[in-house]
Amino acid sequence: MWSTQDQALFENLRLELRRGSVILAVLAALRTEQYGYTLRKRLEEGGMPVDEGTLYPLLRRLESQGLLESQWREEDKRKKRFYRRTPAGTEIFARLMAEWQSIGEAVAHLHTVGESGHGGQ
Amino acid sequence: MWSTQDQALFENLRLELRRGSVILAVLAALRTEQYGYTLRKRLEEGGMPVDEGTLYPLLRRLESQGLLESQWREEDKRKKRFYRRTPAGTEIFARLMAEWQSIGEAVAHLHTVGESGHGGQ
DNA sequence: GTCACATACTATGTGAAACACAGTATGTAA
DNA sequence: TTACATACTGTGTTTCACATAGTATGTGAC
């Protein structure tokens, strides 16, 4: 059985693992234009739940960094802030996906090294 | 062409993406017992270069957290500190790999959502 | 009308850890 | 001797997801 200490350690490491990939998930989900609330729902449905306190500041930071652009619109009697990727955002996203792939391959490779007859991964 | 600003932003995001996965790579590479120097070389060859200033403190932290254990030995006229995973380390590593897998699937899924006729991922 | 909930968002401090830089010690080869 | 590889330690900085708290308002039930 897992001790409370090991459980806390795992949780801590799990969050550290998630860092960085939150941005990937957000940029991925913005393949189509979204406003914050539906974006958050889509992330949750896609297996990457992100708290609103994390998501909205992140959206604003990505916009200030030029990866997203936003636009206020009134829809269904509500004021909503729609986000979309900029060309630079799409480009950087593609490069980050390649990097992510590379990291995954490296970890998978290291995971098998040392086994008898290890071949290409 | 990439502006210096975009290049710096990408590099920053890339490092953020790497966070967390350094631990995975280290635990993966310690499938077999290693000392610091060869571990570092293995990581580099495996596509996951880690600076020594990052690696040694990390090894010590993982040991203090009970995921690794170490042993000084004299070999080839040199004092070397050998590391190996503990049972708890192997267990937590397995859970983190599953989590990593889950994150990867979520990102891949979000990346395809919105395409015409999107099927199971 | 009031209440609860969902919808839609803003503000901000904290904690953790990889990174980066600097350093020591020593064996080997030229 | 010198340069380099080998093998490791020490420590401050930077970054940002997380966590918490908050505002505003439309809708439905009672």
mmCIF file of C-alpha atoms (C1' of nucleotides) in Angstrom:
data_model
loop_
_atom_site.group_PDB
_atom_site.id
_atom_site.type_symbol
_atom_site.label_atom_id
_atom_site.label_comp_id
_atom_site.label_asym_id
_atom_site.label_seq_id
_atom_site.Cartn_x
_atom_site.Cartn_y
_atom_site.Cartn_z
ATOM 1 C CA MET A 1 0.000 0.000 0.000
ATOM 2 C CA TRP A 2 1.174 3.492 -0.733
ATOM 3 C CA SER A 3 2.212 5.640 2.158
ATOM 4 C CA THR A 4 0.821 9.157 2.354
ATOM 5 C CA GLN A 5 4.326 10.380 1.836
ATOM 6 C CA ASP A 6 4.802 8.435 -1.390
ATOM 7 C CA GLN A 7 1.381 9.563 -2.558
ATOM 8 C CA ALA A 8 2.303 13.208 -2.015
ATOM 9 C CA LEU A 9 5.643 12.707 -3.734
ATOM 10 C CA PHE A 10 3.950 11.099 -6.721
ATOM 11 C CA GLU A 11 1.415 13.916 -6.932
ATOM 12 C CA ASN A 12 4.187 16.470 -6.805
ATOM 13 C CA LEU A 13 6.118 14.737 -9.570
ATOM 14 C CA ARG A 14 2.966 14.311 -11.610
ATOM 15 C CA LEU A 15 2.332 18.057 -11.541
ATOM 16 C CA GLU A 16 5.919 18.687 -12.563
ATOM 17 C CA LEU A 17 5.385 16.317 -15.470
ATOM 18 C CA ARG A 18 2.358 18.289 -16.538
ATOM 19 C CA ARG A 19 4.185 21.570 -16.636
ATOM 20 C CA GLY A 20 4.969 22.618 -20.095
ATOM 21 C CA SER A 21 2.422 20.270 -21.598
ATOM 22 C CA VAL A 22 -0.419 22.538 -20.509
ATOM 23 C CA ILE A 23 0.752 25.015 -23.132
ATOM 24 C CA LEU A 24 0.889 22.264 -25.743
ATOM 25 C CA ALA A 25 -2.626 21.165 -24.910
ATOM 26 C CA VAL A 26 -3.972 24.712 -25.080
ATOM 27 C CA LEU A 27 -2.312 25.474 -28.403
ATOM 28 C CA ALA A 28 -3.479 22.115 -29.733
ATOM 29 C CA ALA A 29 -7.074 22.746 -28.659
ATOM 30 C CA LEU A 30 -7.009 26.159 -30.331
ATOM 31 C CA ARG A 31 -6.795 24.531 -33.697
ATOM 32 C CA THR A 32 -10.280 25.974 -33.846
ATOM 33 C CA GLU A 33 -11.234 29.349 -32.375
ATOM 34 C CA GLN A 34 -12.595 29.114 -28.837
ATOM 35 C CA TYR A 35 -13.549 31.309 -25.957
ATOM 36 C CA GLY A 36 -12.240 30.548 -22.480
ATOM 37 C CA TYR A 37 -15.140 28.618 -21.099
ATOM 38 C CA THR A 38 -15.535 26.166 -24.029
ATOM 39 C CA LEU A 39 -11.769 25.840 -24.300
ATOM 40 C CA ARG A 40 -11.654 24.759 -20.689
ATOM 41 C CA LYS A 41 -14.416 22.237 -21.292
ATOM 42 C CA ARG A 42 -12.686 20.867 -24.354
ATOM 43 C CA LEU A 43 -9.438 20.430 -22.415
ATOM 44 C CA GLU A 44 -11.325 18.601 -19.686
ATOM 45 C CA GLU A 45 -13.064 16.320 -22.169
ATOM 46 C CA GLY A 46 -9.756 15.747 -23.904
ATOM 47 C CA GLY A 47 -8.169 14.388 -20.726
ATOM 48 C CA MET A 48 -6.260 17.518 -19.789
ATOM 49 C CA PRO A 49 -8.294 19.334 -17.132
ATOM 50 C CA VAL A 50 -6.987 22.825 -16.431
ATOM 51 C CA ASP A 51 -8.257 24.999 -13.618
ATOM 52 C CA GLU A 52 -9.682 28.355 -14.723
ATOM 53 C CA GLY A 53 -7.191 30.113 -12.454
ATOM 54 C CA THR A 54 -4.488 28.490 -14.533
ATOM 55 C CA LEU A 55 -6.113 28.791 -17.944
ATOM 56 C CA TYR A 56 -7.076 32.468 -18.168
ATOM 57 C CA PRO A 57 -3.686 33.857 -17.050
ATOM 58 C CA LEU A 58 -2.042 31.426 -19.461
ATOM 59 C CA LEU A 59 -4.214 32.636 -22.341
ATOM 60 C CA ARG A 60 -3.307 36.200 -21.555
ATOM 61 C CA ARG A 61 0.368 35.409 -21.340
ATOM 62 C CA LEU A 62 0.341 33.537 -24.659
ATOM 63 C CA GLU A 63 -1.415 36.517 -26.227
ATOM 64 C CA SER A 64 1.145 38.955 -24.868
ATOM 65 C CA GLN A 65 3.819 36.643 -26.272
ATOM 66 C CA GLY A 66 2.232 36.867 -29.713
ATOM 67 C CA LEU A 67 1.108 33.249 -29.984
ATOM 68 C CA LEU A 68 -2.601 34.043 -29.646
ATOM 69 C CA GLU A 69 -4.903 36.903 -30.448
ATOM 70 C CA SER A 70 -8.280 37.578 -28.858
ATOM 71 C CA GLN A 71 -11.499 39.395 -29.602
ATOM 72 C CA TRP A 72 -14.452 40.263 -27.366
ATOM 73 C CA ARG A 73 -17.850 39.351 -28.802
ATOM 74 C CA GLU A 74 -21.356 39.330 -27.435
ATOM 75 C CA GLU A 75 -23.006 36.003 -28.013
ATOM 76 C CA ASP A 76 -26.140 34.512 -26.427
ATOM 77 C CA LYS A 77 -26.473 37.654 -24.315
ATOM 78 C CA ARG A 78 -23.006 37.053 -22.891
ATOM 79 C CA LYS A 79 -19.694 38.821 -23.406
ATOM 80 C CA LYS A 80 -17.139 36.239 -24.472
ATOM 81 C CA ARG A 81 -13.446 36.507 -25.250
ATOM 82 C CA PHE A 82 -12.563 34.449 -28.307
ATOM 83 C CA TYR A 83 -9.003 33.230 -28.831
ATOM 84 C CA ARG A 84 -7.223 31.974 -31.896
ATOM 85 C CA ARG A 85 -3.673 31.068 -32.760
ATOM 86 C CA THR A 86 -1.544 33.560 -34.663
ATOM 87 C CA PRO A 87 0.707 32.374 -37.515
ATOM 88 C CA ALA A 88 3.651 32.630 -35.108
ATOM 89 C CA GLY A 89 1.669 30.630 -32.583
ATOM 90 C CA THR A 90 1.013 27.871 -35.079
ATOM 91 C CA GLU A 91 4.652 27.791 -36.068
ATOM 92 C CA ILE A 92 5.984 27.645 -32.520
ATOM 93 C CA PHE A 93 3.362 25.073 -31.653
ATOM 94 C CA ALA A 94 4.571 22.830 -34.490
ATOM 95 C CA ARG A 95 8.148 23.110 -33.268
ATOM 96 C CA LEU A 96 7.107 22.327 -29.691
ATOM 97 C CA MET A 97 5.220 19.263 -30.875
ATOM 98 C CA ALA A 98 8.367 18.050 -32.624
ATOM 99 C CA GLU A 99 10.344 18.691 -29.458
ATOM 100 C CA TRP A 100 7.744 16.849 -27.420
ATOM 101 C CA GLN A 101 8.005 13.927 -29.800
ATOM 102 C CA SER A 102 11.765 13.951 -29.452
ATOM 103 C CA ILE A 103 11.544 13.926 -25.656
ATOM 104 C CA GLY A 104 9.105 11.021 -25.779
ATOM 105 C CA GLU A 105 11.394 9.047 -28.019
ATOM 106 C CA ALA A 106 14.367 9.731 -25.774
ATOM 107 C CA VAL A 107 12.521 8.555 -22.673
ATOM 108 C CA ALA A 108 11.220 5.458 -24.445
ATOM 109 C CA HIS A 109 14.712 4.677 -25.707
ATOM 110 C CA LEU A 110 16.307 5.098 -22.290
ATOM 111 C CA HIS A 111 13.576 2.908 -20.885
ATOM 112 C CA THR A 112 14.598 -0.032 -23.056
ATOM 113 C CA VAL A 113 18.376 0.374 -23.091
ATOM 114 C CA GLY A 114 20.043 -2.414 -21.272
ATOM 115 C CA GLU A 115 17.514 -5.032 -22.261
ATOM 116 C CA SER A 116 18.915 -7.990 -24.161
ATOM 117 C CA GLY A 117 18.968 -7.371 -27.922
ATOM 118 C CA HIS A 118 17.687 -3.858 -27.824
ATOM 119 C CA GLY A 119 16.811 -2.674 -31.311
ATOM 120 C CA GLY A 120 15.709 0.629 -32.797
ATOM 121 C CA GLN A 121 12.827 2.381 -31.114
ATOM 122 C CA MET B 1 12.783 34.016 -40.734
ATOM 123 C CA TRP B 2 12.601 33.716 -36.956
ATOM 124 C CA SER B 3 13.136 36.835 -34.980
ATOM 125 C CA THR B 4 15.502 36.706 -32.036
ATOM 126 C CA GLN B 5 12.523 37.314 -29.835
ATOM 127 C CA ASP B 6 10.604 34.327 -31.182
ATOM 128 C CA GLN B 7 13.732 32.220 -30.898
ATOM 129 C CA ALA B 8 14.134 33.117 -27.226
ATOM 130 C CA LEU B 9 10.458 32.464 -26.594
ATOM 131 C CA PHE B 10 10.688 29.075 -28.244
ATOM 132 C CA GLU B 11 13.768 28.175 -26.230
ATOM 133 C CA ASN B 12 12.022 29.199 -23.030
ATOM 134 C CA LEU B 13 8.960 27.117 -23.861
ATOM 135 C CA ARG B 14 11.156 24.207 -24.873
ATOM 136 C CA LEU B 15 12.838 24.190 -21.469
ATOM 137 C CA GLU B 16 9.459 24.337 -19.798
ATOM 138 C CA LEU B 17 8.402 21.355 -21.862
ATOM 139 C CA ARG B 18 11.458 19.431 -20.699
ATOM 140 C CA ARG B 19 10.734 20.002 -17.072
ATOM 141 C CA GLY B 20 9.433 16.964 -15.389
ATOM 142 C CA SER B 21 10.634 14.700 -18.139
ATOM 143 C CA VAL B 22 14.214 14.963 -16.913
ATOM 144 C CA ILE B 23 13.179 12.874 -13.912
ATOM 145 C CA LEU B 24 11.515 10.338 -16.194
ATOM 146 C CA ALA B 25 14.634 10.066 -18.322
ATOM 147 C CA VAL B 26 16.869 9.632 -15.290
ATOM 148 C CA LEU B 27 14.680 6.968 -13.702
ATOM 149 C CA ALA B 28 14.387 5.240 -17.073
ATOM 150 C CA ALA B 29 18.151 5.247 -17.594
ATOM 151 C CA LEU B 30 18.654 3.788 -14.124
ATOM 152 C CA ARG B 31 17.042 0.572 -15.217
ATOM 153 C CA THR B 32 20.621 -0.547 -14.782
ATOM 154 C CA GLU B 33 22.893 0.688 -12.031
ATOM 155 C CA GLN B 34 25.054 3.670 -13.060
ATOM 156 C CA TYR B 35 27.374 6.208 -11.579
ATOM 157 C CA GLY B 36 26.912 9.887 -12.349
ATOM 158 C CA TYR B 37 29.351 10.266 -15.162
ATOM 159 C CA THR B 38 28.158 7.308 -17.267
ATOM 160 C CA LEU B 39 24.546 8.134 -16.487
ATOM 161 C CA ARG B 40 25.096 11.584 -17.889
ATOM 162 C CA LYS B 41 26.689 10.101 -21.000
ATOM 163 C CA ARG B 42 23.854 7.663 -21.455
ATOM 164 C CA LEU B 43 21.293 10.444 -21.208
ATOM 165 C CA GLU B 44 23.192 12.441 -23.796
ATOM 166 C CA GLU B 45 23.444 9.503 -26.172
ATOM 167 C CA GLY B 46 19.770 8.780 -25.608
ATOM 168 C CA GLY B 47 18.753 12.221 -26.807
ATOM 169 C CA MET B 48 18.216 13.787 -23.415
ATOM 170 C CA PRO B 49 21.337 15.794 -22.560
ATOM 171 C CA VAL B 50 21.387 16.951 -18.939
ATOM 172 C CA ASP B 51 23.961 19.349 -17.546
ATOM 173 C CA GLU B 52 25.992 18.000 -14.633
ATOM 174 C CA GLY B 53 24.858 20.954 -12.548
ATOM 175 C CA THR B 54 21.336 19.706 -13.071
ATOM 176 C CA LEU B 55 22.000 15.987 -12.832
ATOM 177 C CA TYR B 56 23.915 15.604 -9.568
ATOM 178 C CA PRO B 57 21.540 17.713 -7.434
ATOM 179 C CA LEU B 58 18.660 15.804 -8.997
ATOM 180 C CA LEU B 59 20.228 12.452 -8.124
ATOM 181 C CA ARG B 60 20.694 13.579 -4.561
ATOM 182 C CA ARG B 61 17.164 14.836 -4.321
ATOM 183 C CA LEU B 62 15.725 11.610 -5.706
ATOM 184 C CA GLU B 63 17.791 9.678 -3.181
ATOM 185 C CA SER B 64 16.555 11.813 -0.300
ATOM 186 C CA GLN B 65 13.032 11.185 -1.578
ATOM 187 C CA GLY B 66 13.609 7.436 -1.416
ATOM 188 C CA LEU B 67 13.471 6.735 -5.146
ATOM 189 C CA LEU B 68 17.190 5.993 -5.476
ATOM 190 C CA GLU B 69 19.941 4.638 -3.299
ATOM 191 C CA SER B 70 23.651 5.161 -3.781
ATOM 192 C CA GLN B 71 26.958 3.571 -2.855
ATOM 193 C CA TRP B 72 30.504 4.886 -3.106
ATOM 194 C CA ARG B 73 32.950 2.484 -4.740
ATOM 195 C CA GLU B 74 36.509 2.735 -5.888
ATOM 196 C CA GLU B 75 36.871 1.573 -9.451
ATOM 197 C CA ASP B 76 39.703 2.116 -11.934
ATOM 198 C CA LYS B 77 41.506 4.143 -9.263
ATOM 199 C CA ARG B 78 38.574 6.501 -9.074
ATOM 200 C CA LYS B 79 35.922 7.066 -6.404
ATOM 201 C CA LYS B 80 32.539 6.721 -8.021
ATOM 202 C CA ARG B 81 29.044 7.067 -6.673
ATOM 203 C CA PHE B 82 26.780 4.353 -8.026
ATOM 204 C CA TYR B 83 23.015 4.848 -8.136
ATOM 205 C CA ARG B 84 20.188 2.389 -8.482
ATOM 206 C CA ARG B 85 16.432 2.600 -8.250
ATOM 207 C CA THR B 86 14.716 1.496 -5.058
ATOM 208 C CA PRO B 87 11.517 -0.595 -5.221
ATOM 209 C CA ALA B 88 9.573 2.584 -4.450
ATOM 210 C CA GLY B 89 11.468 4.342 -7.202
ATOM 211 C CA THR B 90 10.545 1.685 -9.719
ATOM 212 C CA GLU B 91 6.921 1.816 -8.654
ATOM 213 C CA ILE B 92 6.634 5.591 -8.841
ATOM 214 C CA PHE B 93 8.499 5.552 -12.141
ATOM 215 C CA ALA B 94 5.930 3.148 -13.604
ATOM 216 C CA ARG B 95 3.088 5.375 -12.483
ATOM 217 C CA LEU B 96 4.762 8.459 -13.941
ATOM 218 C CA MET B 97 5.244 6.673 -17.250
ATOM 219 C CA ALA B 98 1.535 5.896 -17.326
ATOM 220 C CA GLU B 99 0.776 9.520 -16.527
ATOM 221 C CA TRP B 100 3.157 10.639 -19.259
ATOM 222 C CA GLN B 101 1.379 8.358 -21.680
ATOM 223 C CA SER B 102 -1.947 9.812 -20.661
ATOM 224 C CA ILE B 103 -0.722 13.371 -21.196
ATOM 225 C CA GLY B 104 0.629 12.432 -24.625
ATOM 226 C CA GLU B 105 -2.683 10.916 -25.614
ATOM 227 C CA ALA B 106 -4.579 13.978 -24.422
ATOM 228 C CA VAL B 107 -2.367 16.339 -26.413
ATOM 229 C CA ALA B 108 -2.597 14.157 -29.529
ATOM 230 C CA HIS B 109 -6.371 13.971 -29.153
ATOM 231 C CA LEU B 110 -6.754 17.734 -28.724
ATOM 232 C CA HIS B 111 -4.529 18.182 -31.729
ATOM 233 C CA THR B 112 -6.937 16.323 -33.995
ATOM 234 C CA VAL B 113 -10.272 17.467 -32.545
ATOM 235 C CA GLY B 114 -12.115 19.621 -34.991
ATOM 236 C CA GLU B 115 -10.861 17.773 -38.036
ATOM 237 C CA SER B 116 -13.559 16.320 -40.262
ATOM 238 C CA GLY B 117 -14.546 12.807 -39.213
ATOM 239 C CA HIS B 118 -12.354 12.582 -36.169
ATOM 240 C CA GLY B 119 -12.268 9.050 -34.843
ATOM 241 C CA GLY B 120 -10.864 7.410 -31.760
ATOM 242 C CA GLN B 121 -7.270 8.188 -30.919
ATOM 243 C "C1'" DG C 1 -38.426 38.152 -5.607
ATOM 244 C "C1'" DT C 2 -34.857 34.899 -3.812
ATOM 245 C "C1'" DC C 3 -31.632 31.392 -4.193
ATOM 246 C "C1'" DA C 4 -28.556 28.150 -6.405
ATOM 247 C "C1'" DC C 5 -26.120 27.102 -10.145
ATOM 248 C "C1'" DA C 6 -23.856 27.648 -14.485
ATOM 249 C "C1'" DT C 7 -21.547 30.698 -17.303
ATOM 250 C "C1'" DA C 8 -17.487 33.763 -18.067
ATOM 251 C "C1'" DC C 9 -14.013 35.985 -16.512
ATOM 252 C "C1'" DT C 10 -10.022 38.736 -13.503
ATOM 253 C "C1'" DA C 11 -6.288 39.197 -9.827
ATOM 254 C "C1'" DT C 12 -2.246 37.652 -7.456
ATOM 255 C "C1'" DG C 13 0.931 35.260 -4.141
ATOM 256 C "C1'" DT C 14 3.364 30.731 -3.379
ATOM 257 C "C1'" DG C 15 6.281 26.854 -4.018
ATOM 258 C "C1'" DA C 16 9.148 23.858 -6.541
ATOM 259 C "C1'" DA C 17 12.808 22.568 -9.453
ATOM 260 C "C1'" DA C 18 15.515 22.812 -13.745
ATOM 261 C "C1'" DC C 19 18.863 25.795 -15.129
ATOM 262 C "C1'" DA C 20 23.113 28.081 -14.953
ATOM 263 C "C1'" DC C 21 27.279 29.141 -13.153
ATOM 264 C "C1'" DA C 22 31.190 28.367 -10.266
ATOM 265 C "C1'" DG C 23 33.980 25.408 -8.015
ATOM 266 C "C1'" DT C 24 37.205 21.184 -6.218
ATOM 267 C "C1'" DA C 25 39.827 16.939 -6.934
ATOM 268 C "C1'" DT C 26 42.517 13.759 -9.552
ATOM 269 C "C1'" DG C 27 44.140 10.389 -13.266
ATOM 270 C "C1'" DT C 28 46.241 10.342 -17.884
ATOM 271 C "C1'" DA C 29 48.753 11.691 -21.894
ATOM 272 C "C1'" DA C 30 51.702 14.746 -24.244
ATOM 273 C "C1'" DT D 1 54.182 21.069 -16.240
ATOM 274 C "C1'" DT D 2 49.967 21.481 -18.983
ATOM 275 C "C1'" DA D 3 45.627 20.284 -20.925
ATOM 276 C "C1'" DC D 4 42.020 17.461 -20.852
ATOM 277 C "C1'" DA D 5 38.875 14.012 -19.239
ATOM 278 C "C1'" DT D 6 36.865 12.107 -15.380
ATOM 279 C "C1'" DA D 7 33.850 12.693 -11.267
ATOM 280 C "C1'" DC D 8 31.676 15.276 -8.393
ATOM 281 C "C1'" DT D 9 29.703 19.407 -5.066
ATOM 282 C "C1'" DG D 10 27.511 24.036 -3.995
ATOM 283 C "C1'" DT D 11 24.069 27.485 -4.663
ATOM 284 C "C1'" DG D 12 21.403 31.502 -6.519
ATOM 285 C "C1'" DT D 13 18.070 32.657 -10.318
ATOM 286 C "C1'" DT D 14 14.244 32.205 -13.192
ATOM 287 C "C1'" DT D 15 9.967 30.647 -14.483
ATOM 288 C "C1'" DC D 16 5.165 29.516 -14.199
ATOM 289 C "C1'" DA D 17 1.468 26.138 -12.950
ATOM 290 C "C1'" DC D 18 -1.005 25.982 -9.040
ATOM 291 C "C1'" DA D 19 -4.091 27.621 -5.712
ATOM 292 C "C1'" DT D 20 -7.032 30.779 -3.790
ATOM 293 C "C1'" DA D 21 -10.098 34.533 -3.913
ATOM 294 C "C1'" DG D 22 -12.910 37.404 -6.289
ATOM 295 C "C1'" DT D 23 -16.645 39.908 -9.675
ATOM 296 C "C1'" DA D 24 -20.533 39.826 -12.895
ATOM 297 C "C1'" DT D 25 -24.690 37.993 -14.846
ATOM 298 C "C1'" DG D 26 -28.194 34.810 -17.161
ATOM 299 C "C1'" DT D 27 -31.366 30.983 -16.099
ATOM 300 C "C1'" DG D 28 -34.401 27.962 -13.680
ATOM 301 C "C1'" DA D 29 -36.714 26.395 -9.580
ATOM 302 C "C1'" DC D 30 -39.405 27.622 -5.853
#
